[in-house]
Amino acid sequence: MEVRVACALWYPFVLLCLLSLSRGRSALKPDAIKGDLDSIRSDVKSHYERLGVEILQDDSVDTNDLEKCLWHLREVDRSSSSPRFDTVCVYGGLGGRFDQTMSSVSALFKFLDEFKNVLLIDEETTVTLLRPCRVRVESGEREVHVLRPSPEIEGRLCGLIPVFGPSVDVQTHGLKWNLDGEELSFGKLISSSNEFTPGVDVTVSCDNYLVWTTHVTKHNSHS
C-alpha cells in the first residue's frame, strides 16, 4: 500500500501536498492546495496554477484548513478503485499558537476512522495517537502497541500524554522510566521527558487514548 504525505504550511496558506514517498525529496509540487485561501498571495496562486496544481477553495467555517485538507485526502482515496495509502504525515501542524496546535491534536481524534495513522511533525516534535488496547477474550491479556522509532529522525526523548482523559492502567517496555500499571492523567502523572533506546522497540498497553510524542533530531530537521 502506498504511503502518502500531507504537508501543511500555516503561512501564507495551508498547503496540502499529496506526495508519494517514491517521488523523492526533490518533488515538492503538490497535487492540491485546499483551504479558505484568504491569505494566499496572487503570485503564489498563479505559480501553482501554472504548474497544474488543483486549487480548491472551501469557505466552510466548521472546519479549519488542516481538516479541509484531510477530508480532501480521504475523498481522493475513496474515489480510487483500491486504497492507495493509510498513513498521513502532516508537516507544520504543531507550530504557531497553542490553540492551533491543540486543533491539530484534535484532528487526530476526528480522523481516527478515516486513516490508520495520522502523524503530526514539525522541526522538533512528532505526535501520533495510540488507541485503547483491546483485551483478548481467550487469554484475558491486553494487546499492545509496538512502536519502532526511527533513529535517523527521532531522538531519545519521548512522552505519553493522556489528552482524552485518564488512562488508569498503562504498561510500557523499552523506556528509561517504564510504567507498570500506573495511571496517566492531567493533574497527576504525565510521562514527559522520558527516553527510549534507539533501535529497541517500545511497547505500550493502555486502556484509553494516549498521545505518543518524540523529539526530532536537529541534524535531520532540514534534510
Short mmCIF file of C-alpha atoms in Angstrom, two decimals:
data_model
loop_
_atom_site.label_atom_id
_atom_site.label_comp_id
_atom_site.label_asym_id
_atom_site.label_seq_id
_atom_site.Cartn_x
_atom_site.Cartn_y
_atom_site.Cartn_z
CA MET A 1 0.00 0.00 0.00
CA GLU A 2 1.36 3.41 -0.96
CA VAL A 3 2.17 5.86 1.80
CA ARG A 4 1.25 9.47 1.12
CA VAL A 5 2.36 12.68 2.81
CA ALA A 6 0.15 15.59 3.86
CA CYS A 7 2.20 18.76 4.26
CA ALA A 8 0.61 21.72 6.00
CA LEU A 9 2.28 25.13 5.79
CA TRP A 10 0.43 27.55 8.06
CA TYR A 11 1.84 30.71 6.42
CA PRO A 12 0.91 32.18 3.98
CA PHE A 13 -1.63 29.45 3.36
CA VAL A 14 -2.29 25.83 4.19
CA LEU A 15 -0.78 23.63 1.53
CA LEU A 16 -1.74 20.02 1.07
CA CYS A 17 0.99 18.01 -0.60
CA LEU A 18 -0.27 14.59 -1.65
CA LEU A 19 3.25 13.50 -2.41
CA SER A 20 4.20 9.90 -2.92
CA LEU A 21 7.32 8.99 -0.99
CA SER A 22 8.52 7.25 -4.14
CA ARG A 23 8.90 10.62 -5.89
CA GLY A 24 11.83 11.57 -3.70
CA ARG A 25 12.51 14.61 -1.59
CA SER A 26 13.07 16.92 -4.59
CA ALA A 27 9.48 16.51 -5.76
CA LEU A 28 7.82 19.37 -3.91
CA LYS A 29 4.97 20.05 -6.31
CA PRO A 30 1.67 19.32 -4.53
CA ASP A 31 -1.30 17.65 -6.19
CA ALA A 32 -3.73 20.02 -4.49
CA ILE A 33 -3.99 23.16 -2.39
CA LYS A 34 -7.14 23.43 -0.31
CA GLY A 35 -8.38 25.86 2.31
CA ASP A 36 -10.30 29.10 2.63
CA LEU A 37 -7.38 30.71 0.76
CA ASP A 38 -8.00 34.03 2.50
CA SER A 39 -4.28 34.72 2.84
CA ILE A 40 -2.85 33.21 -0.33
CA ARG A 41 -0.91 35.73 -2.40
CA SER A 42 -1.98 36.11 -6.01
CA ASP A 43 1.53 35.41 -7.32
CA VAL A 44 1.75 32.21 -5.27
CA LYS A 45 -1.64 31.05 -6.53
CA SER A 46 -0.69 31.84 -10.14
CA HIS A 47 2.60 29.96 -9.75
CA TYR A 48 0.90 26.73 -8.67
CA GLU A 49 -1.85 27.09 -11.25
CA ARG A 50 0.82 27.23 -13.96
CA LEU A 51 2.24 24.01 -12.54
CA GLY A 52 -1.15 22.35 -12.94
CA VAL A 53 -1.85 22.12 -9.21
CA GLU A 54 -5.53 21.83 -8.31
CA ILE A 55 -6.64 24.90 -6.30
CA LEU A 56 -9.68 24.17 -4.12
CA GLN A 57 -11.37 26.94 -2.13
CA ASP A 58 -13.52 25.88 0.83
CA ASP A 59 -15.11 28.70 2.84
CA SER A 60 -16.71 26.46 5.48
CA VAL A 61 -16.33 27.89 8.98
CA ASP A 62 -16.99 24.50 10.60
CA THR A 63 -13.58 23.07 9.65
CA ASN A 64 -10.09 24.55 9.71
CA ASP A 65 -7.69 24.33 6.79
CA LEU A 66 -5.97 21.21 8.07
CA GLU A 67 -9.29 19.39 8.36
CA LYS A 68 -10.28 20.55 4.88
CA CYS A 69 -7.05 19.05 3.54
CA LEU A 70 -7.53 15.77 5.38
CA TRP A 71 -11.12 15.40 4.15
CA HIS A 72 -9.91 16.04 0.61
CA LEU A 73 -7.24 13.39 1.04
CA ARG A 74 -9.87 10.94 2.26
CA GLU A 75 -12.13 11.71 -0.72
CA VAL A 76 -9.27 11.17 -3.13
CA ASP A 77 -8.55 7.80 -1.57
CA ARG A 78 -12.20 6.71 -1.59
CA SER A 79 -12.57 7.62 -5.26
CA SER A 80 -9.77 5.20 -6.13
CA SER A 81 -10.51 1.61 -7.13
CA SER A 82 -8.16 0.47 -4.36
CA PRO A 83 -6.90 2.42 -1.34
CA ARG A 84 -3.51 3.99 -2.08
CA PHE A 85 -2.45 4.96 1.40
CA ASP A 86 -3.38 4.65 5.04
CA THR A 87 -0.76 6.82 6.74
CA VAL A 88 -0.81 10.61 6.59
CA CYS A 89 2.08 12.84 7.71
CA VAL A 90 1.15 16.44 8.49
CA TYR A 91 4.18 18.71 8.35
CA GLY A 92 3.93 22.00 10.21
CA GLY A 93 0.85 21.01 12.17
CA LEU A 94 2.44 21.75 15.56
CA GLY A 95 3.90 25.20 15.12
CA GLY A 96 2.35 28.56 15.89
CA ARG A 97 -0.26 29.33 18.52
CA PHE A 98 -1.20 26.86 21.24
CA ASP A 99 -4.86 26.79 20.14
CA GLN A 100 -3.80 25.85 16.60
CA THR A 101 -1.58 23.08 17.95
CA MET A 102 -4.44 21.68 20.03
CA SER A 103 -6.70 21.89 16.97
CA SER A 104 -4.19 19.69 15.15
CA VAL A 105 -4.19 17.21 18.04
CA SER A 106 -7.99 17.22 17.94
CA ALA A 107 -7.81 16.25 14.27
CA LEU A 108 -6.08 13.02 15.33
CA PHE A 109 -9.30 12.05 17.10
CA LYS A 110 -11.60 13.35 14.37
CA PHE A 111 -9.92 11.23 11.69
CA LEU A 112 -9.46 8.05 13.73
CA ASP A 113 -11.81 6.07 11.48
CA GLU A 114 -10.58 7.65 8.24
CA PHE A 115 -6.89 6.73 8.31
CA LYS A 116 -4.89 4.01 10.02
CA ASN A 117 -2.47 6.60 11.33
CA VAL A 118 -2.01 10.38 11.25
CA LEU A 119 1.39 11.74 12.26
CA LEU A 120 1.93 15.40 13.15
CA ILE A 121 5.51 16.55 12.74
CA ASP A 122 7.49 19.77 12.83
CA GLU A 123 11.16 20.64 13.27
CA GLU A 124 11.25 19.46 16.88
CA THR A 125 8.38 17.06 17.58
CA THR A 126 6.33 14.16 16.27
CA VAL A 127 2.85 13.40 17.61
CA THR A 128 0.56 10.47 16.94
CA LEU A 129 -2.41 8.88 18.68
CA LEU A 130 -2.48 5.47 20.36
CA ARG A 131 -5.88 3.78 20.61
CA PRO A 132 -7.07 1.88 23.69
CA CYS A 133 -5.77 -1.67 23.58
CA ARG A 134 -8.32 -4.44 23.28
CA VAL A 135 -8.42 -7.35 25.74
CA ARG A 136 -8.09 -10.79 24.16
CA VAL A 137 -11.10 -12.91 25.10
CA GLU A 138 -9.24 -16.22 25.09
CA SER A 139 -6.39 -15.10 27.36
CA GLY A 140 -7.68 -12.01 29.11
CA GLU A 141 -4.47 -10.25 28.14
CA ARG A 142 -4.47 -6.80 26.64
CA GLU A 143 -2.98 -6.17 23.23
CA VAL A 144 -0.04 -3.79 22.97
CA HIS A 145 1.17 -1.08 20.63
CA VAL A 146 4.61 -1.83 19.19
CA LEU A 147 6.44 1.41 18.40
CA ARG A 148 9.64 1.48 16.34
CA PRO A 149 11.10 5.00 16.50
CA SER A 150 13.40 5.88 13.62
CA PRO A 151 16.90 6.65 14.94
CA GLU A 152 17.62 8.70 11.80
CA ILE A 153 14.81 11.13 12.58
CA GLU A 154 13.78 10.74 16.21
CA GLY A 155 15.97 11.42 19.22
CA ARG A 156 15.76 9.63 22.55
CA LEU A 157 13.23 11.95 24.21
CA CYS A 158 9.59 10.88 24.20
CA GLY A 159 6.34 11.17 26.12
CA LEU A 160 2.89 9.70 26.68
CA ILE A 161 0.14 12.28 27.17
CA PRO A 162 -3.43 11.41 28.33
CA VAL A 163 -5.23 14.10 26.32
CA PHE A 164 -8.54 12.19 26.16
CA GLY A 165 -8.87 11.65 29.91
CA PRO A 166 -7.25 9.32 32.44
CA SER A 167 -5.70 6.05 31.34
CA VAL A 168 -5.76 4.12 34.59
CA ASP A 169 -3.63 1.11 33.64
CA VAL A 170 -0.61 1.90 31.45
CA GLN A 171 2.22 -0.55 30.94
CA THR A 172 5.33 0.05 28.89
CA HIS A 173 8.56 -1.69 27.95
CA GLY A 174 11.62 -0.21 26.30
CA LEU A 175 11.56 3.18 28.06
CA LYS A 176 14.07 4.53 30.55
CA TRP A 177 11.23 5.05 33.04
CA ASN A 178 8.69 2.32 32.32
CA LEU A 179 5.13 2.31 33.58
CA ASP A 180 3.77 -0.76 35.34
CA GLY A 181 0.04 -0.25 35.70
CA GLU A 182 0.23 3.42 36.74
CA GLU A 183 -2.49 5.91 35.88
CA LEU A 184 -1.71 8.74 33.49
CA SER A 185 -3.93 11.80 33.82
CA PHE A 186 -3.68 15.58 33.94
CA GLY A 187 -3.17 16.80 37.50
CA LYS A 188 -1.48 13.51 38.43
CA LEU A 189 1.15 11.77 36.34
CA ILE A 190 2.20 12.51 32.76
CA SER A 191 5.07 10.63 31.17
CA SER A 192 7.10 13.57 29.84
CA SER A 193 10.83 13.79 29.10
CA ASN A 194 11.05 10.01 29.03
CA GLU A 195 13.62 8.25 26.86
CA PHE A 196 13.82 5.22 24.62
CA THR A 197 16.87 3.33 23.42
CA PRO A 198 17.48 3.76 19.66
CA GLY A 199 16.94 0.51 17.80
CA VAL A 200 14.84 -1.03 20.58
CA ASP A 201 11.08 -1.48 20.17
CA VAL A 202 8.82 0.32 22.62
CA THR A 203 5.59 -1.40 23.67
CA VAL A 204 2.64 0.41 25.21
CA SER A 205 -0.53 -1.06 26.68
CA CYS A 206 -3.28 1.42 27.60
CA ASP A 207 -7.00 1.44 28.37
CA ASN A 208 -7.64 4.93 26.96
CA TYR A 209 -6.30 7.10 24.16
CA LEU A 210 -2.74 8.37 24.61
CA VAL A 211 -0.66 10.76 22.55
CA TRP A 212 2.79 9.36 21.78
CA THR A 213 5.30 12.11 21.11
CA THR A 214 9.00 12.02 20.23
CA HIS A 215 11.77 14.55 19.70
CA VAL A 216 13.06 15.22 16.18
CA THR A 217 16.84 15.28 15.91
CA LYS A 218 18.07 18.68 14.81
CA HIS A 219 20.62 17.44 12.31
CA ASN A 220 17.84 15.86 10.22
CA SER A 221 15.16 18.52 10.60
CA HIS A 222 16.12 20.30 7.34
CA SER A 223 17.42 17.35 5.33
#
